[in-house]
Coordinates of C-alpha atoms and ligand atoms in Angstrom, one line a residue:
M1 CA 148.1 103.2 165.7
A2 CA 148.5 106.7 164.2
P3 CA 151.7 107.2 162.0
P4 CA 154.4 109.3 163.7
P5 CA 154.4 112.9 163.1
S6 CA 157.3 112.7 160.7
Q7 CA 155.1 110.6 158.3
R8 CA 151.8 112.6 158.2
D9 CA 150.7 116.2 158.3
R10 CA 151.5 117.8 161.8
T11 CA 148.6 118.9 164.2
V12 CA 148.5 121.2 167.1
S13 CA 149.0 118.2 169.4
D14 CA 152.5 117.6 167.9
I15 CA 153.7 121.0 168.6
M16 CA 152.0 122.0 171.9
A17 CA 153.9 122.2 175.3
H18 CA 152.7 120.0 178.0
P19 CA 152.4 119.7 181.0
V20 CA 151.1 123.2 181.2
V21 CA 152.3 125.7 183.9
T22 CA 148.8 126.5 185.6
A23 CA 147.5 128.6 188.3
D24 CA 144.6 128.5 190.7
P25 CA 142.1 131.4 190.4
S26 CA 142.3 132.3 194.1
E27 CA 146.2 132.5 194.0
T28 CA 147.9 135.8 194.3
V29 CA 149.2 137.6 191.2
A30 CA 152.5 137.7 192.8
A31 CA 152.5 133.8 193.4
A32 CA 151.4 133.2 189.7
S33 CA 153.9 135.7 188.2
G34 CA 156.7 134.2 190.2
R35 CA 155.9 130.7 188.8
M36 CA 155.9 132.1 185.3
Q37 CA 159.4 133.7 185.8
E38 CA 160.7 130.5 187.5
R39 CA 159.4 128.3 184.6
G40 CA 160.3 130.7 181.9
V41 CA 156.9 131.0 180.4
G42 CA 154.8 133.9 179.1
S43 CA 151.4 132.9 180.5
V44 CA 149.8 130.5 182.9
V45 CA 146.5 128.8 182.3
V46 CA 144.1 129.3 185.2
V47 CA 142.3 125.9 185.9
D48 CA 139.5 124.5 187.9
G49 CA 140.5 120.9 188.2
D50 CA 141.7 120.1 184.8
R51 CA 139.2 122.5 183.0
P52 CA 140.6 125.8 181.8
T53 CA 138.7 128.8 183.0
G54 CA 141.2 131.7 182.1
I55 CA 144.6 132.6 181.1
L56 CA 147.0 135.1 182.8
T57 CA 149.6 136.4 180.3
E58 CA 152.5 138.8 180.4
R59 CA 150.3 141.3 178.8
D60 CA 147.8 141.1 181.9
L61 CA 150.8 141.7 184.2
V62 CA 151.9 144.8 182.2
R63 CA 148.1 146.0 182.7
F64 CA 148.4 145.1 186.4
G65 CA 151.8 146.8 187.0
A66 CA 150.4 150.1 185.6
S67 CA 147.3 149.9 187.9
G68 CA 149.5 150.3 191.0
A69 CA 147.7 147.4 192.7
D70 CA 149.3 145.3 195.4
S71 CA 150.4 142.0 193.8
T72 CA 150.7 140.1 197.1
I73 CA 147.0 140.7 197.7
A74 CA 145.4 140.9 194.1
K75 CA 143.9 137.5 193.0
V76 CA 144.6 135.9 189.6
S77 CA 140.7 135.7 189.0
E78 CA 140.6 139.4 189.1
W79 CA 143.2 140.0 186.2
M80 CA 143.0 136.9 184.0
T81 CA 141.2 136.7 180.7
A82 CA 138.4 134.3 181.5
D83 CA 137.0 131.7 179.1
P84 CA 140.0 132.1 176.7
D85 CA 139.8 131.1 173.2
H86 CA 141.3 127.7 172.7
L87 CA 142.5 125.0 170.2
G88 CA 141.7 121.4 169.7
P89 CA 144.7 118.9 169.5
D90 CA 143.7 117.7 166.0
E91 CA 143.8 121.2 164.6
D92 CA 146.0 122.3 161.5
P93 CA 148.8 124.6 162.9
A94 CA 148.5 127.0 159.9
K95 CA 144.8 127.6 160.5
A96 CA 145.5 128.0 164.3
L97 CA 148.2 130.6 163.5
A98 CA 145.9 132.5 161.2
R99 CA 143.3 132.5 164.0
L100 CA 145.9 133.6 166.6
L101 CA 147.2 136.5 164.6
E102 CA 143.7 137.5 163.6
K103 CA 142.7 137.8 167.2
G104 CA 146.1 139.2 168.5
Y105 CA 146.8 136.4 170.9
R106 CA 150.2 135.1 171.7
H107 CA 149.2 131.8 173.4
F108 CA 146.3 129.3 172.9
P109 CA 145.4 126.7 175.6
V110 CA 144.7 123.3 173.9
E111 CA 141.7 121.5 175.4
D112 CA 140.4 118.0 174.5
E113 CA 137.0 117.2 175.8
G114 CA 137.0 120.1 178.3
K115 CA 140.4 119.1 179.7
L116 CA 143.4 121.2 179.4
V117 CA 146.0 119.0 177.6
G118 CA 148.6 121.7 176.4
I119 CA 149.5 125.2 175.3
V120 CA 150.8 126.6 172.1
S121 CA 152.6 129.9 171.6
A122 CA 152.6 132.0 168.4
R123 CA 156.4 131.1 168.3
D124 CA 155.5 127.5 168.2
L125 CA 153.0 127.8 165.5
M126 CA 155.3 130.1 163.4
R127 CA 158.1 127.6 163.4
I128 CA 156.0 125.1 161.6
S129 CA 153.6 127.2 159.6
Q130 CA 156.1 129.8 158.2
I131 CA 158.0 127.2 156.2
R132 CA 155.0 125.4 155.0
P133 CA 154.9 125.7 151.2
I134 CA 152.8 128.7 150.5
T135 CA 153.3 128.5 146.7
P136 CA 153.3 125.4 144.6
A137 CA 156.6 123.7 143.5
G138 CA 156.1 124.7 140.0
L139 CA 154.9 123.0 136.8
D140 CA 155.3 119.2 136.9
A141 CA 157.5 117.8 134.1
P142 CA 157.1 114.2 133.1
K143 CA 159.8 111.8 134.5
G144 CA 162.8 111.9 132.6
L145 CA 161.7 115.4 131.1
E146 CA 160.2 113.3 128.2
G147 CA 158.8 115.6 125.6
V148 CA 159.7 118.8 127.5
V149 CA 161.5 121.6 125.6
V150 CA 163.9 123.1 127.9
G151 CA 165.7 125.5 125.6
E152 CA 166.6 126.5 122.1
T153 CA 169.4 125.5 119.9
E154 CA 170.6 126.3 116.3
I155 CA 173.2 123.3 116.4
G156 CA 170.6 120.8 115.1
D157 CA 167.4 118.9 115.6
V158 CA 166.1 115.3 116.1
R159 CA 162.7 114.4 114.6
G160 CA 161.7 111.2 116.4
M161 CA 158.7 110.2 114.5
E162 CA 160.2 110.9 111.1
G163 CA 163.6 109.1 111.8
F164 CA 165.5 112.3 110.8
Y165 CA 168.1 114.6 112.4
H166 CA 170.1 117.3 111.1
Y167 CA 173.1 119.7 111.7
R168 CA 172.3 123.3 111.1
Q169 CA 169.7 122.3 108.5
Y170 CA 171.7 119.5 106.8
N171 CA 170.5 115.9 106.9
A172 CA 173.3 114.4 109.2
V173 CA 173.2 111.1 107.3
E174 CA 173.7 112.9 104.1
L175 CA 176.7 114.8 105.6
A176 CA 178.1 111.5 106.6
E177 CA 177.9 110.2 103.2
K178 CA 179.3 113.4 101.3
R179 CA 181.6 115.3 103.6
T180 CA 184.6 114.9 106.0
L181 CA 184.6 115.2 109.8
E182 CA 186.5 118.5 109.6
D183 CA 183.7 119.9 107.3
V184 CA 181.0 118.9 109.7
W185 CA 183.0 120.4 112.5
H186 CA 183.4 123.6 110.8
L187 CA 179.6 123.6 110.0
V188 CA 178.7 123.1 113.7
Y189 CA 181.3 125.6 114.9
R190 CA 181.3 128.3 112.3
G191 CA 177.7 127.7 111.2
Y192 CA 178.3 126.9 107.4
L193 CA 180.1 124.4 105.4
P194 CA 183.6 125.4 104.3
T195 CA 185.0 126.0 100.9
R196 CA 188.1 124.3 99.7
T197 CA 190.2 127.1 101.0
E198 CA 188.3 127.3 104.3
R199 CA 188.7 123.4 104.9
E200 CA 192.6 123.7 104.5
A201 CA 192.7 126.7 106.8
F202 CA 190.6 124.9 109.3
K203 CA 192.8 121.9 109.2
D204 CA 195.9 124.1 109.7
E205 CA 194.3 125.4 112.7
I206 CA 193.5 122.1 114.1
R207 CA 196.8 120.4 113.5
P208 CA 198.9 121.9 116.2
L209 CA 195.9 121.7 118.7
R210 CA 196.1 118.0 118.6
V211 CA 199.4 117.8 120.3
I212 CA 199.1 117.0 124.0
P213 CA 200.9 119.6 126.0
P214 CA 204.1 118.1 127.2
E215 CA 203.5 118.8 131.0
V216 CA 200.2 116.8 130.6
K217 CA 201.8 114.2 128.5
A218 CA 204.4 113.6 131.3
L219 CA 201.7 112.7 133.7
L220 CA 199.6 110.4 131.5
P221 CA 201.5 107.2 132.5
S222 CA 200.5 107.5 136.2
V223 CA 196.8 108.5 135.1
A224 CA 196.7 105.4 133.0
I225 CA 198.2 103.1 135.5
L226 CA 196.1 104.4 138.5
G227 CA 192.8 104.1 136.5
R228 CA 193.6 100.7 134.8
H229 CA 191.2 98.8 136.9
G230 CA 188.3 100.8 136.0
S231 CA 186.9 101.9 132.8
L232 CA 189.1 103.5 130.3
L233 CA 187.0 106.6 130.4
N234 CA 187.8 107.3 134.2
G235 CA 191.3 107.6 133.3
F236 CA 190.6 109.8 130.2
R237 CA 188.2 111.9 132.2
S238 CA 190.9 112.6 134.6
A239 CA 193.5 113.1 132.1
Y240 CA 191.2 115.7 130.2
S241 CA 190.6 117.4 133.5
L242 CA 194.2 117.8 134.2
L243 CA 194.8 119.1 130.8
A244 CA 192.0 121.8 131.2
G245 CA 193.5 122.8 134.6
A246 CA 197.1 122.8 133.2
L247 CA 195.9 125.1 130.4
G248 CA 194.2 127.4 132.8
F249 CA 190.7 127.1 131.6
Q250 CA 188.8 130.0 133.5
P251 CA 185.0 130.3 134.3
W252 CA 183.7 131.5 131.0
L253 CA 181.9 134.6 132.8
D254 CA 185.4 135.9 133.4
V255 CA 186.8 135.6 129.8
P256 CA 185.9 136.8 126.4
I257 CA 183.6 134.5 124.4
D258 CA 186.6 134.1 121.9
T259 CA 188.5 132.4 124.7
L260 CA 185.8 130.0 125.2
R261 CA 185.7 129.3 121.5
A262 CA 189.3 128.7 121.4
E263 CA 189.2 126.4 124.5
G264 CA 186.6 124.5 122.6
M265 CA 188.6 123.9 119.5
L266 CA 191.6 122.8 121.5
T267 CA 189.3 120.4 123.4
C268 CA 187.9 118.7 120.3
A269 CA 191.3 118.5 118.6
V270 CA 193.2 117.1 121.5
I271 CA 190.6 114.6 122.9
P272 CA 191.4 112.0 120.2
S273 CA 195.2 112.2 121.2
L274 CA 194.4 111.9 124.9
L275 CA 192.0 108.9 124.3
T276 CA 194.3 106.9 122.3
A277 CA 197.4 107.8 124.5
I278 CA 195.4 106.6 127.7
Y279 CA 194.4 103.4 125.7
R280 CA 197.9 102.5 124.6
L281 CA 199.5 103.4 128.1
R282 CA 196.9 101.0 129.7
T283 CA 198.0 98.3 127.2
G284 CA 201.6 98.8 127.9
D285 CA 202.4 100.7 124.6
D286 CA 203.7 104.2 124.3
P287 CA 201.3 106.9 123.0
V288 CA 201.6 107.6 119.4
D289 CA 201.7 111.4 118.4
P290 CA 199.4 112.8 115.9
D291 CA 200.5 112.4 112.2
P292 CA 200.3 115.9 110.6
E293 CA 199.6 114.3 107.3
L294 CA 196.6 112.7 108.4
D295 CA 193.0 114.1 108.7
Y296 CA 191.0 113.5 111.8
A297 CA 189.6 110.0 111.3
A298 CA 192.6 108.4 109.7
N299 CA 194.7 110.1 112.4
Y300 CA 192.3 108.6 115.1
L301 CA 193.0 105.0 113.9
Y302 CA 196.7 105.7 113.5
M303 CA 197.1 107.0 117.1
L304 CA 195.2 104.0 118.4
S305 CA 197.2 101.2 116.4
G306 CA 200.3 102.9 115.5
K307 CA 199.7 102.1 111.9
R308 CA 198.2 104.1 109.0
P309 CA 194.7 102.6 108.3
P310 CA 193.3 101.5 105.1
P311 CA 191.3 104.3 103.5
E312 CA 188.0 102.2 103.7
H313 CA 188.6 101.8 107.5
A314 CA 189.4 105.4 107.9
R315 CA 186.2 106.4 106.0
A316 CA 184.0 104.0 107.8
I317 CA 185.0 105.4 111.2
E318 CA 184.8 108.9 109.9
Q319 CA 181.1 108.2 109.1
Y320 CA 180.4 106.9 112.4
L321 CA 182.1 109.9 113.9
I322 CA 180.2 112.3 111.7
S323 CA 176.9 110.6 112.6
T324 CA 177.4 111.1 116.3
V325 CA 178.6 114.8 116.4
D326 CA 175.4 116.0 117.9
H327 CA 171.9 114.9 118.7
G328 CA 169.8 117.6 120.2
F329 CA 169.4 117.8 124.1
N330 CA 170.7 114.4 124.7
S331 CA 171.8 113.7 128.5
S332 CA 175.4 114.5 128.0
S333 CA 174.8 117.7 125.9
F334 CA 172.3 118.8 128.4
T335 CA 174.6 118.0 131.3
A336 CA 177.4 120.1 129.5
R337 CA 174.7 123.1 129.2
V338 CA 173.7 122.8 132.8
I339 CA 177.3 123.1 134.0
A340 CA 178.0 125.8 131.5
S341 CA 174.8 127.9 132.7
T342 CA 176.5 128.4 136.0
G343 CA 179.4 130.2 134.4
A344 CA 181.9 127.4 135.1
D345 CA 184.9 126.8 132.9
L346 CA 184.4 124.7 129.6
G347 CA 186.7 121.8 131.2
S348 CA 184.2 121.3 134.0
A349 CA 181.3 121.2 131.5
V350 CA 183.1 118.6 129.3
V351 CA 184.1 116.4 132.2
G352 CA 180.5 116.5 133.3
A353 CA 179.3 115.5 129.8
I354 CA 181.8 112.6 129.7
G355 CA 180.3 111.3 133.0
A356 CA 176.7 111.4 131.5
L357 CA 177.8 109.8 128.3
S358 CA 179.6 107.0 130.1
G359 CA 176.4 105.5 131.2
P360 CA 175.1 102.3 129.6
L361 CA 171.6 104.0 128.9
H362 CA 173.5 106.6 126.8
G363 CA 176.8 106.2 125.3
G364 CA 178.0 102.9 127.2
A365 CA 175.9 100.5 125.2
P366 CA 177.9 99.6 122.0
S367 CA 180.4 97.3 123.7
R368 CA 177.6 95.7 125.5
A369 CA 175.7 95.2 122.2
L370 CA 178.7 93.2 121.0
D371 CA 179.0 91.3 124.3
M372 CA 175.3 90.3 123.7
L373 CA 176.3 88.8 120.3
D374 CA 179.0 87.0 122.3
A375 CA 176.4 85.7 124.8
I376 CA 174.3 84.5 121.9
G377 CA 177.0 82.8 120.2
V378 CA 175.2 81.2 117.3
P379 CA 172.1 82.2 115.3
E380 CA 170.1 79.1 116.6
K381 CA 170.4 80.4 120.1
A382 CA 169.2 83.9 119.4
D383 CA 165.4 83.5 120.1
E384 CA 165.8 81.8 123.2
W385 CA 168.6 84.1 124.6
I386 CA 166.7 87.2 123.6
R387 CA 163.2 86.0 125.0
N388 CA 164.9 84.9 128.3
A389 CA 166.6 88.4 128.6
V390 CA 163.5 90.4 128.0
T391 CA 161.2 88.4 130.2
H392 CA 163.7 88.8 133.0
G393 CA 163.6 92.5 132.7
Q394 CA 167.0 93.0 130.8
R395 CA 167.4 95.7 128.3
L396 CA 168.7 94.7 125.0
M397 CA 171.6 97.0 124.4
G398 CA 171.5 98.9 121.2
F399 CA 167.7 98.9 121.1
G400 CA 165.2 101.5 121.9
H401 CA 165.5 105.3 121.9
R402 CA 163.9 108.1 124.0
I403 CA 163.1 110.2 120.8
Y404 CA 163.1 107.8 117.8
K405 CA 160.0 105.7 117.7
T406 CA 160.9 104.3 114.4
D407 CA 164.2 103.3 112.6
D408 CA 167.1 105.3 114.1
P409 CA 168.6 106.8 110.9
R410 CA 172.0 106.5 112.3
S411 CA 171.5 102.7 112.6
V412 CA 170.3 102.4 109.1
M413 CA 173.3 104.4 107.9
L414 CA 175.6 102.3 110.0
R415 CA 174.2 99.0 108.8
G416 CA 175.1 100.2 105.4
V417 CA 178.6 100.9 106.4
A418 CA 178.8 97.5 108.0
E419 CA 177.5 95.9 104.8
R420 CA 180.2 97.7 102.7
L421 CA 182.9 96.4 105.2
G422 CA 181.6 93.0 105.3
G423 CA 183.3 90.5 107.8
P424 CA 182.3 87.4 109.6
M425 CA 180.1 89.0 112.3
L426 CA 177.9 90.9 109.7
D427 CA 175.3 88.3 109.0
F428 CA 175.0 87.0 112.5
A429 CA 174.5 90.7 113.7
K430 CA 171.8 91.2 111.0
H431 CA 170.0 88.1 112.2
V432 CA 170.2 89.0 115.9
E433 CA 169.0 92.6 115.1
E434 CA 166.0 91.0 113.2
R435 CA 165.2 88.7 116.0
C436 CA 165.5 91.4 118.7
V437 CA 163.2 93.8 117.0
A438 CA 160.5 91.0 116.4
I439 CA 160.6 89.8 119.9
L440 CA 160.7 93.2 121.5
A441 CA 157.6 94.0 119.4
E442 CA 155.8 90.8 120.8
L443 CA 156.9 91.1 124.4
K444 CA 157.0 94.9 124.6
P445 CA 154.1 95.8 122.4
G446 CA 153.5 99.5 121.6
R447 CA 156.9 100.5 122.9
N448 CA 158.3 100.9 119.4
L449 CA 161.8 99.5 120.0
Y450 CA 164.1 99.6 117.1
T451 CA 167.8 99.3 116.6
N452 CA 169.5 102.5 117.8
V453 CA 173.0 104.0 116.9
E454 CA 174.9 101.8 119.2
Y455 CA 174.2 98.4 117.8
Y456 CA 175.9 98.8 114.4
A457 CA 178.3 101.3 115.8
G458 CA 179.9 98.3 117.8
V459 CA 179.9 96.1 114.6
V460 CA 181.7 98.8 112.5
M461 CA 184.2 99.8 115.1
D462 CA 184.9 96.2 115.7
R463 CA 185.5 95.6 111.9
V464 CA 187.9 98.5 111.6
G465 CA 190.0 97.4 114.6
V466 CA 188.8 99.5 117.3
P467 CA 189.1 97.7 120.6
R468 CA 185.8 97.2 122.6
E469 CA 187.0 99.3 125.5
M470 CA 187.5 102.2 122.8
F471 CA 183.9 102.1 121.6
T472 CA 182.4 104.6 124.0
P473 CA 185.6 106.7 124.2
T474 CA 185.4 107.0 120.2
F475 CA 181.8 108.3 120.8
V476 CA 183.1 110.9 123.2
S477 CA 185.6 112.0 120.5
S478 CA 183.1 113.0 118.1
R479 CA 180.4 114.2 120.5
S480 CA 182.9 116.6 122.1
I481 CA 182.3 118.7 119.1
G482 CA 178.5 118.8 119.9
W483 CA 179.1 119.5 123.5
T484 CA 181.6 122.3 123.2
A485 CA 179.2 123.9 120.5
H486 CA 176.4 123.5 123.1
I487 CA 178.5 125.0 125.8
I488 CA 179.6 128.0 123.5
E489 CA 175.8 128.4 122.5
Q490 CA 174.6 128.4 126.1
A491 CA 177.2 131.0 127.1
A492 CA 176.2 133.4 124.3
D493 CA 172.6 133.5 125.8
N494 CA 172.8 132.3 129.1
R495 CA 170.3 131.8 132.0
L496 CA 171.2 129.6 135.1
I497 CA 169.4 126.2 134.6
R498 CA 167.8 125.7 137.9
P499 CA 164.6 123.8 137.9
N500 CA 162.5 122.8 140.9
A501 CA 161.8 119.5 142.7
R502 CA 158.8 118.4 144.3
Y503 CA 159.6 117.4 147.8
A504 CA 158.0 114.2 148.5
G505 CA 159.3 113.1 151.9
P506 CA 157.8 113.5 155.4
P507 CA 156.7 117.0 156.3
P508 CA 159.4 119.2 157.8
P509 CA 160.6 120.7 159.9
E510 CA 161.2 117.6 162.2
P511 CA 162.6 118.9 165.6
V512 CA 166.3 118.2 165.6
P513 CA 167.0 115.7 168.5
A514 CA 169.7 116.7 170.8
A515 CA 173.1 114.9 170.2
G516 CA 173.3 111.7 172.3
Ligands
COA1 C1 167.6 104.4 125.4 C2 166.6 104.1 126.4 C3 167.3 104.4 127.8 C4 165.4 105.0 126.4 O1 164.6 104.9 127.4 P1 163.2 105.6 127.6 O2 162.6 106.5 126.5 O3 163.4 106.2 129.0 O4 162.2 104.3 127.8 P2 161.8 103.5 129.0 O5 163.1 103.3 129.9 O6 160.9 104.5 129.8 O7 161.2 102.3 128.3 C5 160.0 102.0 127.9 C6 159.6 100.6 127.9 O8 160.4 100.0 126.9 C7 161.3 98.9 127.4 N1 162.6 99.0 126.7 C8 163.2 100.1 126.4 N2 164.4 99.7 125.9 C9 164.4 98.4 126.0 C10 165.5 97.7 125.6 N3 166.5 98.0 124.9 N4 165.3 96.3 125.8 C11 164.2 95.9 126.3 N5 163.1 96.6 126.8 C12 163.3 98.0 126.5 C13 161.4 99.3 128.9 O9 161.6 98.0 129.7 C14 159.9 99.8 129.1 O10 159.1 98.8 129.4 P3 157.9 98.9 130.3 O11 156.9 99.8 129.6 O12 157.2 97.2 130.3 O13 158.5 99.3 131.6 C15 166.1 102.6 126.5 O14 165.5 102.2 125.2 C16 167.2 101.6 126.8 O15 167.7 101.4 128.0 N6 167.8 101.0 125.7 C17 169.1 100.3 126.0 C18 170.3 101.0 126.1 C19 170.8 101.6 124.8 O16 170.9 101.0 123.8 N7 171.3 102.8 124.9 C20 171.7 103.5 123.9 C21 170.9 104.7 123.5 S1 171.3 105.4 122.1

């Protein structure tokens, strides 16, 4: 049985009208034109039995009217077009339309083995053919846009085969070893590393921006309570959106670029305060205001726990934060740029980026990596657990990367940080890492699956007292610097990001059925 028209290319038989309004050659023109009027058609097909022998159209009737002949006497056979051109039912409507236009006809009878089976008009054919694609959809990009360059950036770059990434020329791992988060923020925003004086001025600029505006702070308990059954990021996303609205962020197309920069600074400064406030409210504690004496990383841990952290913990989390500030056109930064490219406000672009980062394939992995360690439990169970997971199609969280096909430099750096911090989980985590990499190489050969940033991120954050549900939010905190830098860069040289899709469904237009 032939598939229904919606599942294959349409033919003339799908769009022709039938049964056809016909006339006998011996009928009078008056009788035939009366029937045309009555049935609301522009032509009648003249038949001998079921064989078409001619066609009488509105154009023939105009010719007839001009002749002054008597329509009650004149016969159809005298005024019809004999042996009209016709179509077969299986013909392509686009080709049929081309023929019809070329010959100047308005109707084609449709014949099947000499018998009249229908009629199509130019209007019917155009309805179908005009909206058939006449130009290709565009260049095909690989699924997931893998390997496609979609824009330029001066913020940084990721070199997957070399296991190297940088922020504005500086090796990011080296920055994490030698600099503070504020220095790197300055570098990403202002384009260069600050001098001592510039650093202090930058910190002075940030300090007041960390304070949550009172009108937003007053609403946070409701936001935290309403969202307490979902992930913390949902509540935070709503809180940040509220703040952007309360502060009147405007579509950047309507404001000077300096306003956009100021909104970016404020966003990066206030996000740690908002995140930790939502966390504390969810766990029944009051938010802790930022401590003006503490720098970004120490203040982050302070606002989370209410206690000033040991310097080695603050430094460890700072190194993690620096290493995750930016990473090329990753999914969330690209999302931010897509939204920014529409001229929307910075708040909308950041909210979209938070959503993209929350996914387990992007920033949602570190807590799941620790969940995996919990599920394995003891080193002796590692091989069996990992094999079972991979053979059942599960993804090992904290392993694999779209760009890195060798060691992720962030993972190497964070393993070092974890070793420096020590702790009961370290040896077990290293054992599981080693077994995961070996088993992935065996069961997924050629895929080059190594540890990514998320694996040791979880280990480090756990060691410095960041609760598991704050792992991804902590990533949001540092990556907001990258996102906003990308938004500002996009705005400075914008073109709407609007690719094409290849439509892969059944052919349109499917006639809309009358409502039942
Ligand atoms: C990060 C990630 C999404 C990159 O994905 P990608 O470049 O699109 O790679 P694909 O999804 O095409 O995977 C390629 C192959 O490797 C496998 N693979 C990739 N990561 C894997 C993992 N962590 N565990 C098991 N198998 C994995 C896939 O199953 C696929 O196998 P197949 O060829 O038999 O189908 C992917 O590696 C992943 O899901 N990792 C786990 C989540 C994670 O740690 N995310 C944080 C990223 S920083």
